[in-house]
Coordinates of C-alpha atoms and ligand atoms in Angstrom, one line a residue:
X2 CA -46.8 48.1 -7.3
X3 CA -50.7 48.4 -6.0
X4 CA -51.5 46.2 -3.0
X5 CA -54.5 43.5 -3.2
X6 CA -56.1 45.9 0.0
X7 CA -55.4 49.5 -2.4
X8 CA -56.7 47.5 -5.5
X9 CA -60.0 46.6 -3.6
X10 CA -60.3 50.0 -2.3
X11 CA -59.8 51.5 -5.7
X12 CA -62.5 50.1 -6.8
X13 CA -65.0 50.8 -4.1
X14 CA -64.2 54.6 -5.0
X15 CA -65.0 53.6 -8.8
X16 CA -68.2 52.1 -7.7
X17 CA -69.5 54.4 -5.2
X18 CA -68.0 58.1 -7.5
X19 CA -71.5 58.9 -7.6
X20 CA -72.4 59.1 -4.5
X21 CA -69.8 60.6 -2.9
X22 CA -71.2 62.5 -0.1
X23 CA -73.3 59.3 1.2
X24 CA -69.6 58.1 1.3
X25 CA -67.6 60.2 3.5
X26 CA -71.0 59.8 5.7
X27 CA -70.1 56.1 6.2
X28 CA -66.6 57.1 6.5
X29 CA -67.2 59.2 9.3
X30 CA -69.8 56.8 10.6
X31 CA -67.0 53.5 10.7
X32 CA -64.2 55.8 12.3
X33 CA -66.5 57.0 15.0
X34 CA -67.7 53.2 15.2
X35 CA -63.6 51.4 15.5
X36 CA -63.1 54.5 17.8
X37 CA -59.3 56.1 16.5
X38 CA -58.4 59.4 17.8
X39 CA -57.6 61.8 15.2
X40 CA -53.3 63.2 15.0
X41 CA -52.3 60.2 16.9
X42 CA -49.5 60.8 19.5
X43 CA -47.0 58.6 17.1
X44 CA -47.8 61.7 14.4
X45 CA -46.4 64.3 17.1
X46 CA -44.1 62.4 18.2
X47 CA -43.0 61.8 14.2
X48 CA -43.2 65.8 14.1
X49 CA -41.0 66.6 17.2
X50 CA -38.7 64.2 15.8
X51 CA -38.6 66.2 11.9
X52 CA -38.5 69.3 13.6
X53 CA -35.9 68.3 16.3
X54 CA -33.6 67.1 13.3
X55 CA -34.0 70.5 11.2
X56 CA -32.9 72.1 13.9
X57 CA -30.1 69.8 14.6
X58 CA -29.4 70.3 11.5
X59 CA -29.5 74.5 11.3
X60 CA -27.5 74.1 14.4
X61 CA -24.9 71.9 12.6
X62 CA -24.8 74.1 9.5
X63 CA -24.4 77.1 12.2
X64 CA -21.2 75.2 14.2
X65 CA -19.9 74.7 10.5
X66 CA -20.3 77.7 9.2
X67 CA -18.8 79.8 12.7
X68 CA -16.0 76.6 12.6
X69 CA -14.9 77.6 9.1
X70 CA -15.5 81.4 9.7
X71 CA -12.9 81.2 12.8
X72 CA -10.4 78.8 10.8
X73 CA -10.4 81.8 7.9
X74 CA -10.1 84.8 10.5
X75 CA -7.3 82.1 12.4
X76 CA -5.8 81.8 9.1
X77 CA -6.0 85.8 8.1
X78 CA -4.6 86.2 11.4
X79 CA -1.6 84.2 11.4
X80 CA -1.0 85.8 7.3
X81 CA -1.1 89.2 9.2
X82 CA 1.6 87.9 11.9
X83 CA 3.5 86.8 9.5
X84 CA 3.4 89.9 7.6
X85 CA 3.8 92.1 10.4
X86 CA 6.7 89.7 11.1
X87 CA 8.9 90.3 7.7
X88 CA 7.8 94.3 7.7
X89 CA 9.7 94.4 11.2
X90 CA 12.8 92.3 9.8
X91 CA 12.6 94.2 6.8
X92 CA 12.7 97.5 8.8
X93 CA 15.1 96.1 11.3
X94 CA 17.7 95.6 8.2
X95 CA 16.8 98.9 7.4
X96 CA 17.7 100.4 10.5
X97 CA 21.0 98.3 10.7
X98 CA 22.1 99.2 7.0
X99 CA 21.3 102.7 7.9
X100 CA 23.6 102.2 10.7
X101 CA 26.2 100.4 8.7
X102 CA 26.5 103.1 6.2
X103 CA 26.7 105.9 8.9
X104 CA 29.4 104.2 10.4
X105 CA 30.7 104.4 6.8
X106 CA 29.9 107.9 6.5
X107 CA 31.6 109.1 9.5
X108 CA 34.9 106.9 9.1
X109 CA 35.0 108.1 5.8
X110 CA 34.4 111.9 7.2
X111 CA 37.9 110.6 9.7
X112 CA 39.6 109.6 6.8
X113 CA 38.9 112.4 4.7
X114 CA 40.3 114.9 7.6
X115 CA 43.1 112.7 7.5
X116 CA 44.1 112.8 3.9
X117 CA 43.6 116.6 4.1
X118 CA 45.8 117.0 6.9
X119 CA 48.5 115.1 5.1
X120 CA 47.6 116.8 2.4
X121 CA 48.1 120.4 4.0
X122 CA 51.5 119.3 5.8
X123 CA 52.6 117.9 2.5
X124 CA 51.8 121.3 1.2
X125 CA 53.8 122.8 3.8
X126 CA 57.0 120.8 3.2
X127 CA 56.4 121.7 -0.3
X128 CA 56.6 125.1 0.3
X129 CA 59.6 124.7 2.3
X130 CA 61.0 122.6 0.4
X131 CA 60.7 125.4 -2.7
X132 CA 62.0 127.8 -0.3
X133 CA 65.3 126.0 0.4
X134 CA 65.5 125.2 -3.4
X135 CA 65.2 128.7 -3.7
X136 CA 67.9 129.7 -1.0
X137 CA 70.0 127.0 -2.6
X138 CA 69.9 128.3 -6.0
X139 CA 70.3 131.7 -5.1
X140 CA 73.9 131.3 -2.9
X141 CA 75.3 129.2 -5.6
X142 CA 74.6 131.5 -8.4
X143 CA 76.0 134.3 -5.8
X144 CA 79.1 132.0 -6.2
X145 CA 79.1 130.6 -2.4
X146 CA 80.8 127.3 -2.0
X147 CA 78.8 124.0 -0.3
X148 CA 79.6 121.6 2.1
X149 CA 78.4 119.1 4.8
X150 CA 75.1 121.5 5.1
X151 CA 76.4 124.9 5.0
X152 CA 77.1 127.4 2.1
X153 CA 80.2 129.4 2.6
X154 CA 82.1 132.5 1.1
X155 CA 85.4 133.7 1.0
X156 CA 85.6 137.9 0.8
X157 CA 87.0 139.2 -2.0
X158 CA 88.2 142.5 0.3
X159 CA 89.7 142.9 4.0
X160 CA 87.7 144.5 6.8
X161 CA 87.9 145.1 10.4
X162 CA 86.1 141.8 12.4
X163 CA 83.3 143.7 13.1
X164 CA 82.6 145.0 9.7
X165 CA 83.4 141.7 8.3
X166 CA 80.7 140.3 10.7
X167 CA 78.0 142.4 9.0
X168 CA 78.7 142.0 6.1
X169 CA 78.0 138.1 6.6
X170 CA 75.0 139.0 7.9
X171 CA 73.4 141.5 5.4
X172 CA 73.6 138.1 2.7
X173 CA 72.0 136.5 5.3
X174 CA 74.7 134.3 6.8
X175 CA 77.1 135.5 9.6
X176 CA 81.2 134.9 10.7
X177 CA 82.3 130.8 10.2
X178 CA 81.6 128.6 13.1
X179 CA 83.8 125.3 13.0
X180 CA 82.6 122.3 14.7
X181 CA 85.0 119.4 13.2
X182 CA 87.7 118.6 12.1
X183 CA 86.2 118.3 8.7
X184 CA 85.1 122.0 8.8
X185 CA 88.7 123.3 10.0
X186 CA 90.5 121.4 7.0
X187 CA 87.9 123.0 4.6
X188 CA 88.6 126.2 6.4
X189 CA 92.1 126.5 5.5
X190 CA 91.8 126.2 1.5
X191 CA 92.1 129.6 1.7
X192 CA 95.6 130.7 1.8
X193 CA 95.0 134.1 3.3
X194 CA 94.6 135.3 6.4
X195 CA 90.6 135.1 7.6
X196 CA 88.4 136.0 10.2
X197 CA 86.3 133.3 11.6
X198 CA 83.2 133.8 14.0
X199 CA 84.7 133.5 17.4
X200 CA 86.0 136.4 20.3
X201 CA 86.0 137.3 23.9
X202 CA 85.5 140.6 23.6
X203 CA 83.1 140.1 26.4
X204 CA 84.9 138.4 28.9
X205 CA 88.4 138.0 28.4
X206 CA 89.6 134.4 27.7
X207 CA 85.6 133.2 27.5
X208 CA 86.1 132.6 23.5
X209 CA 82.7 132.5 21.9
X210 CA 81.0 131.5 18.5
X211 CA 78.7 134.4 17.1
X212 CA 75.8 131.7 17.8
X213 CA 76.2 132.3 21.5
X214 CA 78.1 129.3 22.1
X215 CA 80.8 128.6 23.6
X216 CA 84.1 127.0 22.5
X217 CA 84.5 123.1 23.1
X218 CA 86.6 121.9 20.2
X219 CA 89.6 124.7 19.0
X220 CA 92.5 124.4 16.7
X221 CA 94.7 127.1 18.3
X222 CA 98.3 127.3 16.8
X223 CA 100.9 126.4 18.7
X224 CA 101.2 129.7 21.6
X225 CA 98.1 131.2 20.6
X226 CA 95.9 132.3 22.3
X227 CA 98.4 134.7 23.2
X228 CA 96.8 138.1 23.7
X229 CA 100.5 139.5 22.0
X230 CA 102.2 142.3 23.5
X231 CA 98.5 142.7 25.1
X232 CA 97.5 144.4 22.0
X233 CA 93.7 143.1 23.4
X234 CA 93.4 140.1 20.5
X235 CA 90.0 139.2 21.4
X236 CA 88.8 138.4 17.6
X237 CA 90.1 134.8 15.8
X238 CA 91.3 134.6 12.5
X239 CA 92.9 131.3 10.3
X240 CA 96.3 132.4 10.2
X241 CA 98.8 128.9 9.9
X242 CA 96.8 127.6 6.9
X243 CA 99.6 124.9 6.3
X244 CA 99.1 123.6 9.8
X245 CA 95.8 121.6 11.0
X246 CA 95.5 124.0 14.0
X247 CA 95.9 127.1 12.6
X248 CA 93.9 129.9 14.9
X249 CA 95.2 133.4 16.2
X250 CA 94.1 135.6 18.1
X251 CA 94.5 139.1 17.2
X252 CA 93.0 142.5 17.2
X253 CA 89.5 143.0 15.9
X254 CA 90.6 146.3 14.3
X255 CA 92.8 144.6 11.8
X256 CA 91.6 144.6 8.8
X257 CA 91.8 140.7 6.9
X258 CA 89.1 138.9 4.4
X259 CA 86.6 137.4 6.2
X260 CA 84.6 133.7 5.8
X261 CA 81.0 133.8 5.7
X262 CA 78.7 130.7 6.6
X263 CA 75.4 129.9 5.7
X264 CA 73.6 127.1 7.5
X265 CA 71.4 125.2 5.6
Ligands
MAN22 C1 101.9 138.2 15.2 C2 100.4 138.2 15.5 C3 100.0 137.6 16.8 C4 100.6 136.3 17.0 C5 102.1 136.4 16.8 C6 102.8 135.0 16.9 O1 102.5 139.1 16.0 O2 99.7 137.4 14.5 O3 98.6 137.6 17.0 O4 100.3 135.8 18.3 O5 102.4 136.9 15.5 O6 104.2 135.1 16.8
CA23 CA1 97.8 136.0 18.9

């Protein structure tokens, strides 16, 4: 809406259009005459104040600008920490499953020289094992008789004690050694007269096995030993079969069968 006061002066410009320098003349003139001085204080002062709030206002858009730019980085930042963070638990369960399956590894190594120890022992008894199968098959097709751990034979032929003696020991056995009572009854199902592994030919009345032992348990027959007529018996023989001590001494030159024993 035009004021009454702009209305009036419109129409002073429509009447005085053509004389327009004559105008500004009288304009001058009526300003110089009321006296006003020209960019009044209140203009600079309006100025300072536009240009005080631009800058304000840059400054502003410069807090909020570095503000947000230093939240972003913050918040880069603290993304980076927290990926730096799961790389190093992800590494750390690295390193401790690395650890797990070495501890794996090696127990597995321990077992493994285990089994094959086993393994090589039970190989071992195998072979041994076969080897006494062996032994075993090959005395009992040779016709020797077993019991309670031994393999025995009976001679088919009579020799002197010694000779007897070796003879056991080229079929790898040697003269009868009886430690029981169990072993003397077997050793009388022979009814003829045998030599067993025992003497003194060494020291007279110091009997002794063929083993190198000496004699704890004997079954001497009633008088014996008796060194008769001191013929020099130093050689034994199972003479009394019907009798539960049936040993005699006698001389080793005597020729009677002989009873081998194999230990097993
Ligand atoms: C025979 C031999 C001897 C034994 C006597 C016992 O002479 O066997 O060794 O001592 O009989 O009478
Ligand atoms: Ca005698």
């Amino acid at each position: 809406m035009v004021s009454l006061e702009e209305e009036l002066e419109l129409s002073m410009t429509y009447e005085n259009f053509e004389d327009v320098p004559a105008r500004k003349a009288a304009s001058r003139r009526s300003v110089e005459d009321f006296n006003v001085p020209a960019a009044a204080p209140g203009m600079k002062m309006y100025r300072l104040v536009v240009v005080s709030f631009g800058l304000l206002c840059i400054l502003q858009a410069a807090l909020n600008i570095s503000l947000r730019l230093t939240l972003y980085l913050e918040a880069g930042c603290n993304n980076l920490t927290e990926e730096r963070d799961d790389l190093k638990r992800t590494l750390e369960n690295y390193v401790s499953q690395q650890n797990s399956l070495t501890e794996e590894r090696d127990e597995m190594k321990r077992i493994n020289l285990d089994l094959e120890a086993g393994r090589n022992l039970l190989t071992e008894e195998n072979h041994g094992l076969k080897r006494t199968l062996e032994e075993y098959a090959h005395y009992l097709q040779q016709g020797w008789v077993y019991f309670s751990g031994s393999f025995y034979r009976i001679s088919s032929t009579m020799k002197p004690w010694q000779d007897s003696r070796r003879d056991c020991q080229q079929r790898g056995a040697d003269l009868m050694i009886i430690n029981s009572q169990e072993e003397q009854d077997f050793s009388r199902q022979s009814k003829n007269i045998t030599w067993i592994g025992l003497m003194d030919r060494n020291t007279e009345g110091e009997w002794t096995w063929v083993d190198g032992t000496q004699l704890t348990t004997s079954f001497w027959h009633s008088g014996e030993p008796n060194n008769y007529l001191n013929k020099n018996e130093d050689c034994v023989n199972i003479n009394h079969h019907d009798h539960q001590n049936s040993w005699n001494d006698a001389p080793c030159e005597n020729e009677h069968f002989w009873i081998c024993e194999k230990k097993m």
